[in-house]
Coordinates of C-alpha atoms and ligand atoms in Angstrom, one line a residue:
X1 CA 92.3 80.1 195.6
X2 CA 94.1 81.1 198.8
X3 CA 91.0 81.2 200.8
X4 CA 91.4 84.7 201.8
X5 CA 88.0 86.5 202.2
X6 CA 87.0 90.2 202.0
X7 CA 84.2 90.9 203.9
X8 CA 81.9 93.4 201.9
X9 CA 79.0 95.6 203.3
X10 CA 77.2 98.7 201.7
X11 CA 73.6 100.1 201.3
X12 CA 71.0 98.4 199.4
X13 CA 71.0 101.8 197.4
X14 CA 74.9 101.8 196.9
X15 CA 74.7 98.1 196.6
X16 CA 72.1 98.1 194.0
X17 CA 74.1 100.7 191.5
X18 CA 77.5 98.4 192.3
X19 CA 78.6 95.8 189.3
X20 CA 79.1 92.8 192.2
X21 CA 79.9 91.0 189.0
X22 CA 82.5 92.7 188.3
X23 CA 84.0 92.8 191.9
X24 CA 83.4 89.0 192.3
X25 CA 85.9 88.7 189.2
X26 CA 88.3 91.3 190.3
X27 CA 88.0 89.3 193.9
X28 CA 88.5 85.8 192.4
X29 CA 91.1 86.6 190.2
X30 CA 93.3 88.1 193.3
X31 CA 92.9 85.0 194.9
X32 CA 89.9 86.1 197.2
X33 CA 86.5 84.9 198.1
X34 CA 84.1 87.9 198.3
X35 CA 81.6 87.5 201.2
X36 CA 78.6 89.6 201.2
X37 CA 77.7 90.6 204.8
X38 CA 74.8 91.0 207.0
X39 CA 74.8 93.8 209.4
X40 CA 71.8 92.5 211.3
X41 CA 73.7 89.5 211.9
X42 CA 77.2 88.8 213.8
X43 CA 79.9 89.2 211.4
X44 CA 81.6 85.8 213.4
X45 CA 79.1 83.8 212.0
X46 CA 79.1 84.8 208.7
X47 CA 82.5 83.4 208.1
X48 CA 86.5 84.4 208.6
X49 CA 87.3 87.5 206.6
X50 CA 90.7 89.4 206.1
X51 CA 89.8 92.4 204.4
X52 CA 86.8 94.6 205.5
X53 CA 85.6 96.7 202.4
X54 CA 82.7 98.9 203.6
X55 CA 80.6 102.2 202.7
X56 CA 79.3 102.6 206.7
X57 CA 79.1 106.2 206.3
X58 CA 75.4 107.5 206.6
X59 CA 75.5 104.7 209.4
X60 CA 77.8 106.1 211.3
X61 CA 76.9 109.9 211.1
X62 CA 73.0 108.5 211.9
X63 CA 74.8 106.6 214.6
X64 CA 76.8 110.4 215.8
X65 CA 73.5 112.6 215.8
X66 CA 71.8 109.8 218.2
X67 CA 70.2 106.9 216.2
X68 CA 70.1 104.3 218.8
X69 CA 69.7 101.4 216.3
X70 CA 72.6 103.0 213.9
X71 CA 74.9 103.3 217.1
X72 CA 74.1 99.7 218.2
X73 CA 75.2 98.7 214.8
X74 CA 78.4 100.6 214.5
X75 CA 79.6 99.8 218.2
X76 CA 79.4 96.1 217.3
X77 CA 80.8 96.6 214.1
X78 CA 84.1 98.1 216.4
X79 CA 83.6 95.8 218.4
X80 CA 84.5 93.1 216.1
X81 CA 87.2 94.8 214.4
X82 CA 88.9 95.3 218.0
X83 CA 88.1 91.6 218.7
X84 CA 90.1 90.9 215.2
X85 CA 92.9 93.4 214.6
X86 CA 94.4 91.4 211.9
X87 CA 91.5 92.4 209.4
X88 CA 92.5 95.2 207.2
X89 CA 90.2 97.4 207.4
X90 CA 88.9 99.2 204.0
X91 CA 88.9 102.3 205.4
X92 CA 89.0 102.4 209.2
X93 CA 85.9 103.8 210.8
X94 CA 87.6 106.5 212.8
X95 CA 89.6 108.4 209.4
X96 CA 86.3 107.9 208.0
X97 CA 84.7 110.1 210.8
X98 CA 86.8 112.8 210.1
X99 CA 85.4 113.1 207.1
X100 CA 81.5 113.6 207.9
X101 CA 81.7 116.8 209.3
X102 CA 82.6 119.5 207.5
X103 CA 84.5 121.3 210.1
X104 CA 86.7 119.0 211.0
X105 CA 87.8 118.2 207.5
X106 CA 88.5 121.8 206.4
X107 CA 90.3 122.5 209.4
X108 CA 92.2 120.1 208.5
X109 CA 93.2 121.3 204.8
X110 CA 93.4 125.0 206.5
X111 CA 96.1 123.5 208.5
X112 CA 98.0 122.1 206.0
X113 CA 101.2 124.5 206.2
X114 CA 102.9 123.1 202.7
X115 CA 99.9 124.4 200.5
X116 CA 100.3 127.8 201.1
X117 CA 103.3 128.1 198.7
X118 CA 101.9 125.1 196.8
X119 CA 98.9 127.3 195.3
X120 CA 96.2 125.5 196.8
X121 CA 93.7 126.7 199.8
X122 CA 90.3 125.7 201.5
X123 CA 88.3 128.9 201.2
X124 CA 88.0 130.3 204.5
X125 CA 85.0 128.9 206.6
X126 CA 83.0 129.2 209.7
X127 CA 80.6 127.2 212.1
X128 CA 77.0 128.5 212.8
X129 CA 75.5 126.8 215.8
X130 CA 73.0 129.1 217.0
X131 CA 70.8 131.7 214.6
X132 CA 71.6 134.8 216.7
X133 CA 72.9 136.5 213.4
X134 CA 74.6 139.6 215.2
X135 CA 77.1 136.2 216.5
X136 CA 77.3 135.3 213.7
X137 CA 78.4 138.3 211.5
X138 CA 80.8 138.0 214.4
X139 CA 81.9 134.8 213.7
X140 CA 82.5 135.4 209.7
X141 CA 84.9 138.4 210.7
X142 CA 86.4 136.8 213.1
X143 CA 87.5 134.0 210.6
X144 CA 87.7 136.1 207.4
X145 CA 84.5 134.6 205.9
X146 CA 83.2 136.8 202.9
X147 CA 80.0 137.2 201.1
X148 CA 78.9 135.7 198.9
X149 CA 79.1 132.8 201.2
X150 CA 78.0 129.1 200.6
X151 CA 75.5 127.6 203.5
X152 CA 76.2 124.4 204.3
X153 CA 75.3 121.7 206.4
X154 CA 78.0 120.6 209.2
X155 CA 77.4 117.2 208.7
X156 CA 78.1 116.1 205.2
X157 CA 76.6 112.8 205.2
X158 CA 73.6 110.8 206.5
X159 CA 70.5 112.5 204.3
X160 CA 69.4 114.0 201.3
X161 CA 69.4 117.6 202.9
X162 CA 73.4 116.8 204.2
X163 CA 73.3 118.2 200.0
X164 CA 71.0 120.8 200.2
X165 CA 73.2 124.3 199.8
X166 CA 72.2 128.0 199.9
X167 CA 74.0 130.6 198.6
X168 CA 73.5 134.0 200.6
X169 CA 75.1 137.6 199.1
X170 CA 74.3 139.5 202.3
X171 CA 74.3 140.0 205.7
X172 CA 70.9 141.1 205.6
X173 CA 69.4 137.5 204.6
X174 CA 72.1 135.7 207.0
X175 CA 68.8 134.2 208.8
X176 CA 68.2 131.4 206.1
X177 CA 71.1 130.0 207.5
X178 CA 69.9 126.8 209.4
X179 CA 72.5 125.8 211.9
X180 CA 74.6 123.5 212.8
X181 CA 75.8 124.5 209.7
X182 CA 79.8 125.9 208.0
X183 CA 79.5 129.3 205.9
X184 CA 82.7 129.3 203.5
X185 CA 83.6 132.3 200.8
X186 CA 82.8 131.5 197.3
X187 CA 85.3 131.4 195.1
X188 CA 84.5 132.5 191.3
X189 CA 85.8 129.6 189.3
X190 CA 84.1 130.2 185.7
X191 CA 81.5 127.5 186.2
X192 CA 84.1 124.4 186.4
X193 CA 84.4 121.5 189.1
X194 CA 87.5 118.9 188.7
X195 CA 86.3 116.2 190.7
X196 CA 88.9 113.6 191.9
X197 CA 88.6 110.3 192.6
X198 CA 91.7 107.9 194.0
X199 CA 92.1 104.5 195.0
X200 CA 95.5 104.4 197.1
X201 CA 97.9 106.1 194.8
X202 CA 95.8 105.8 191.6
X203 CA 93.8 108.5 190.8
X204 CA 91.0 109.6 187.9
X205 CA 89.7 113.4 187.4
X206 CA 86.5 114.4 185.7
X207 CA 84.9 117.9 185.3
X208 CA 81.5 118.5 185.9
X209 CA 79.2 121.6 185.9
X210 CA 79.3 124.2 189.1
X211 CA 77.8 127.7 189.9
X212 CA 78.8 130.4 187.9
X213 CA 80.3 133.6 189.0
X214 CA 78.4 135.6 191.8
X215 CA 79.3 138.7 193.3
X216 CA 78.3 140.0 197.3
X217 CA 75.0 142.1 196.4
X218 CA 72.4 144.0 198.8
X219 CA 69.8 143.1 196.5
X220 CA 69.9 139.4 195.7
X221 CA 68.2 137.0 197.5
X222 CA 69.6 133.3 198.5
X223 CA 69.7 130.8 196.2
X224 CA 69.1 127.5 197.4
X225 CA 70.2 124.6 195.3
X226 CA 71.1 121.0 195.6
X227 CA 74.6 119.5 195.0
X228 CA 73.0 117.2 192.4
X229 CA 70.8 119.6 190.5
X230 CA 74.3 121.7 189.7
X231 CA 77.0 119.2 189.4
X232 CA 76.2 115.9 187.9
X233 CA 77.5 115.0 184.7
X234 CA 74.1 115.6 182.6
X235 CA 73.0 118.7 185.3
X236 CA 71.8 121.8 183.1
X237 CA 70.9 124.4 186.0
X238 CA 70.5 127.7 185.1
X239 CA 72.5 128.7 187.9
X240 CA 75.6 127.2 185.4
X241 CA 75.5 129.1 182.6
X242 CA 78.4 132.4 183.2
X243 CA 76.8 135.8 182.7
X244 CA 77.8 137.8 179.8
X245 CA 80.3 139.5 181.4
X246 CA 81.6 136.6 182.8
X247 CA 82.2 134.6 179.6
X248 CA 86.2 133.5 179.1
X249 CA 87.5 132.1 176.3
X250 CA 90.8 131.7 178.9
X251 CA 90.5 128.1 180.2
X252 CA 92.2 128.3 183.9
X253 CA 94.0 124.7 183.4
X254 CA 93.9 122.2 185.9
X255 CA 97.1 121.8 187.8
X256 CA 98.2 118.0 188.3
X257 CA 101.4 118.8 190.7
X258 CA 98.6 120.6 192.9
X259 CA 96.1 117.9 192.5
X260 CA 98.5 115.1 193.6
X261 CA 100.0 117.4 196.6
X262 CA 96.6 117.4 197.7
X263 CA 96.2 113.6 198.0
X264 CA 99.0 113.3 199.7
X265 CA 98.0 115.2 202.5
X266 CA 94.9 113.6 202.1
X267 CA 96.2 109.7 202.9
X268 CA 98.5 111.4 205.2
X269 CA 96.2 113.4 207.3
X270 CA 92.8 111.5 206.8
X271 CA 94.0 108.0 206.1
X272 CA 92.3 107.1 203.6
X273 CA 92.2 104.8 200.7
X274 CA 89.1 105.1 199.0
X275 CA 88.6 109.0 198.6
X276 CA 87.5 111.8 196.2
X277 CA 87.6 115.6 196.5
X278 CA 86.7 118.8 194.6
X279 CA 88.6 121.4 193.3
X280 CA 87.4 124.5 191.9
X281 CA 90.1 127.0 190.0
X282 CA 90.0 131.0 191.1
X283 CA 89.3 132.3 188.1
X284 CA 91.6 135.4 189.2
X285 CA 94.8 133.6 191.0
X286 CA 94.7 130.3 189.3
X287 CA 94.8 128.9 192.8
X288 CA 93.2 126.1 193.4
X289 CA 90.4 125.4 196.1
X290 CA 89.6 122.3 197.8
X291 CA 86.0 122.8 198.8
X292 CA 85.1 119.0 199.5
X293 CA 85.8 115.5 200.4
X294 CA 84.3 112.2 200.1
X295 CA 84.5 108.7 201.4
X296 CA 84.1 106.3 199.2
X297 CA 82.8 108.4 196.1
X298 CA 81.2 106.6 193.4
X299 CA 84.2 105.7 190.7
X300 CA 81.9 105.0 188.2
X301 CA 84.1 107.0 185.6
X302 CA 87.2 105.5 186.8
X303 CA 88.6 103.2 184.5
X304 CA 88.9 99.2 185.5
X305 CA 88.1 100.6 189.2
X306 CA 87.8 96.5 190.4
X307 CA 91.6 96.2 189.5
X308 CA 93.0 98.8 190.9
X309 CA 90.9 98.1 194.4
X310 CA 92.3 94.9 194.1
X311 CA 96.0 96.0 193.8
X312 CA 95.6 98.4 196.2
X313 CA 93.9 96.6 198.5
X314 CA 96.6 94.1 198.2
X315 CA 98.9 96.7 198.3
X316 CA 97.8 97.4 201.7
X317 CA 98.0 94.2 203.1
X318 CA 101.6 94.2 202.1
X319 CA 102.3 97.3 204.1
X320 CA 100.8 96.2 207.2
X321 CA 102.6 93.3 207.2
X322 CA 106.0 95.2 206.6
X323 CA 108.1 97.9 209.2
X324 CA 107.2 101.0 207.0
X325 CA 104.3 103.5 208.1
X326 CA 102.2 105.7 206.1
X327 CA 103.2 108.7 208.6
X328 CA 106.4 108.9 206.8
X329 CA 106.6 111.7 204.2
X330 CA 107.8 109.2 201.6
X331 CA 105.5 106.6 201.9
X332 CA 104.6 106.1 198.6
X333 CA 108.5 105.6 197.5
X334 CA 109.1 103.2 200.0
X335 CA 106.6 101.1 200.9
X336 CA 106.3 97.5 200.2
X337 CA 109.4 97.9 197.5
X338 CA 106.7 97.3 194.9
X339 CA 108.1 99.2 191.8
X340 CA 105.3 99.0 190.2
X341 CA 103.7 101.9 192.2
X342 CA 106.1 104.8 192.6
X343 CA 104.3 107.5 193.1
X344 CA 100.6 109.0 192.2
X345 CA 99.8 107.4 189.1
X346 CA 97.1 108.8 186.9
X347 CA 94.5 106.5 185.3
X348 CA 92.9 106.7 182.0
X349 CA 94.9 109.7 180.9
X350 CA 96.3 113.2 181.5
X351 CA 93.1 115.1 181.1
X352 CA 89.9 112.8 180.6
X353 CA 87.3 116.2 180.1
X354 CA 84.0 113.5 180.1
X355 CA 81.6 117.1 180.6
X356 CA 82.9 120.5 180.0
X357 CA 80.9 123.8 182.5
X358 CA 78.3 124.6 180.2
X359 CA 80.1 127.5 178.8
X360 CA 83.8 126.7 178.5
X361 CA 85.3 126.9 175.6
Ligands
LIG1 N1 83.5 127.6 198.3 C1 82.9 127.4 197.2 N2 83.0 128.3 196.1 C2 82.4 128.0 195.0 N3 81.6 127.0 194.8 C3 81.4 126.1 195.8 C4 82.0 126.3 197.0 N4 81.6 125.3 197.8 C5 80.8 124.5 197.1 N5 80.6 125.0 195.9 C6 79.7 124.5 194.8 O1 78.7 123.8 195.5 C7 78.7 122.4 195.2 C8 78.4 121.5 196.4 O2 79.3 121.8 197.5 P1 80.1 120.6 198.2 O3 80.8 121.2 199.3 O4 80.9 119.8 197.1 O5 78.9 119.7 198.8 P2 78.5 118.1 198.6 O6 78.9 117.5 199.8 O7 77.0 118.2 198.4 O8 79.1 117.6 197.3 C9 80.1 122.2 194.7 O9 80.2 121.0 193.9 C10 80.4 123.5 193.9 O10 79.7 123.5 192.7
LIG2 MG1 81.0 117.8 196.5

């Protein structure tokens, strides 16, 4: 072994559902020691490290809305990363940031001149901050927001309730919006989501179960739901199955030039390694939406996951120690001169359908 480390830290709930067996092998068999670490105590004394694999989200959004013991925790956490700046970090803390508030990581996609032409779009969105609703009917016109509109909260991490969504069809029930939160159009996408996961320049899509149709209304009242209720893999929520005159028997396929467009500008923008995103298909353009990103998803479903961290993370190491930058458009051609990796390389398949929408043919 070289007696190169990679310093590991997680929840003890993501920590309990991880296969450290697995990630121990992966680790040894790259030539690395895997060191578990404490956050309650310095990160010096727990021993030299060279790669810093962490899941510090809910930490750090705790530590953004004012948890003094979270903040305490994350500044020395920086602090030790600026103290060693030859540790790659797995992924840094400030990319990850981006990516707790909703805001900021849809503005992000909205800016994104190339998808335009591409076919792909973040639905339009808004910020509530205040519940003075005549503002904020304001606000939606003002940024093109259309009912029905998905309520949801600004920060995307943290808490079970960062998951808890309403849907609202009119202006008139605009109130059970509970700011800070983002209002975005709903797009109609036949009950579908393609969830993506990559590791670097690997990637893995599934489809789960989502929301059927729904139309703006006067009459209907919000519908509040739960991320998990809807879209896991074994979900079976009403609020799936398409309405009569919304059944299909035309599939609106997936698009892989789209999906690997978007994780481009993904690692470009965001800088991230370990991300996922979802994707839900217009059932009338056949564009497709990106209506969320995560850090550090669960890859459960992505085949020999251990590995490709590994290669990846090695990968990375590679290209921090050589002149090229991941600003440049072509990155992944020309970094590291590692043939095996040109390009975005699907694993486990062109299309691995583990759960179809409830009503897909
Ligand atoms: N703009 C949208 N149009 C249609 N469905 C959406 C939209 N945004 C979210 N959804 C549905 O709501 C679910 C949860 O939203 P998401 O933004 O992914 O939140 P979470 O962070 O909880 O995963 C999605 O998986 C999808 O089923
Ligand atoms: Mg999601």
């Amino acid at each position: 072994m070289s007696g190169k480390s990679i310093g590991v830290w997680m929840s003890d709930k993501k920590s309990q559902k991880l296969n450290w067996k697995e990630l121990i092998k992966a680790c040894n068999s790259h030539g690395y020691n895997l060191v578990k670490l404490d956050l309650e105590r310095a990160f010096e004394d727990q021993g030299k490290i060279d790669v810093f694999l962490h899941k510090l989200t809910d930490l750090i959004a705790a530590a953004d809305q004012g948890d003094s013991k979270a903040a305490k925790t994350i500044s020395r956490v920086e602090q030790y990363l600026s103290n060693h700046t030859n540790i790659t970090v797995i992924d840094p803390l400030d990319n990850v940031r981006i990516l707790l508030n909703r805001y900021s990581y849809y503005s992000i996609l909205q800016d994104e001149s190339s998808f335009k032409s591409l076919g792909i779009f973040t639905p339009a969105f808004a910020e509530f901050t205040t519940s003075n609703i005549e503002r904020n009917i304001e606000i939606m016109r003002e940024r093109g927001v259309r009912f029905p509109i998905i309520c949801k909260p600004t920060i995307a991490h943290g808490s079970k309730s960062a998951h808890e969504m309403v849907l609202i069809f009119n202006e008139r029930e605009l109130s059970v919006a509970k700011p800070p939160c983002v209002v975005q159009s709903f797009v109609n996408h036949n009950a579908v989501l393609h969830k993506v996961f990559f590791v670097g320049n690997r990637y893995h899509i599934c489809e789960r179960p989502s929301l059927k149709n729904f139309y703006a209304s006067d009459d209907l009242d919000p519908i509040f739901y739960t991320t998990g209720e809807v879209c896991k893999a074994d979900s079976q929520s009403t609020l799936s199955i398409l309405d009569p005159y919304d059944e299909t028997d035309i599939k609106m396929t997936l698009n892989e030039e789209k999906i690997k467009a978007i994780i481009r500008v993904i690692r470009k923008k965001i800088g991230l390694i370990l991300a996922g995103f979802d994707v839900v298909i217009d059932n009338v353009t056949g564009n497709h939406a990106v209506i969320d990103i995560n850090v550090f998803p669960s890859y459960d479903n992505f085949p020999n996951f251990f590995e490709h961290l590994l290669d990846c993370i090695e990968d990375t190491i590679q290209k921090s120690n050589s002149d090229c930058c991941l600003e440049d458009n072509e990155w992944i051609e020309d970094c590291g001169g590692n043939h095996r990796h040109n390009g975005l390389i699907n694993i486990g398949g062109s299309h691995n359908y583990e759960v179809m929408g409830m009503n897909i043919m």
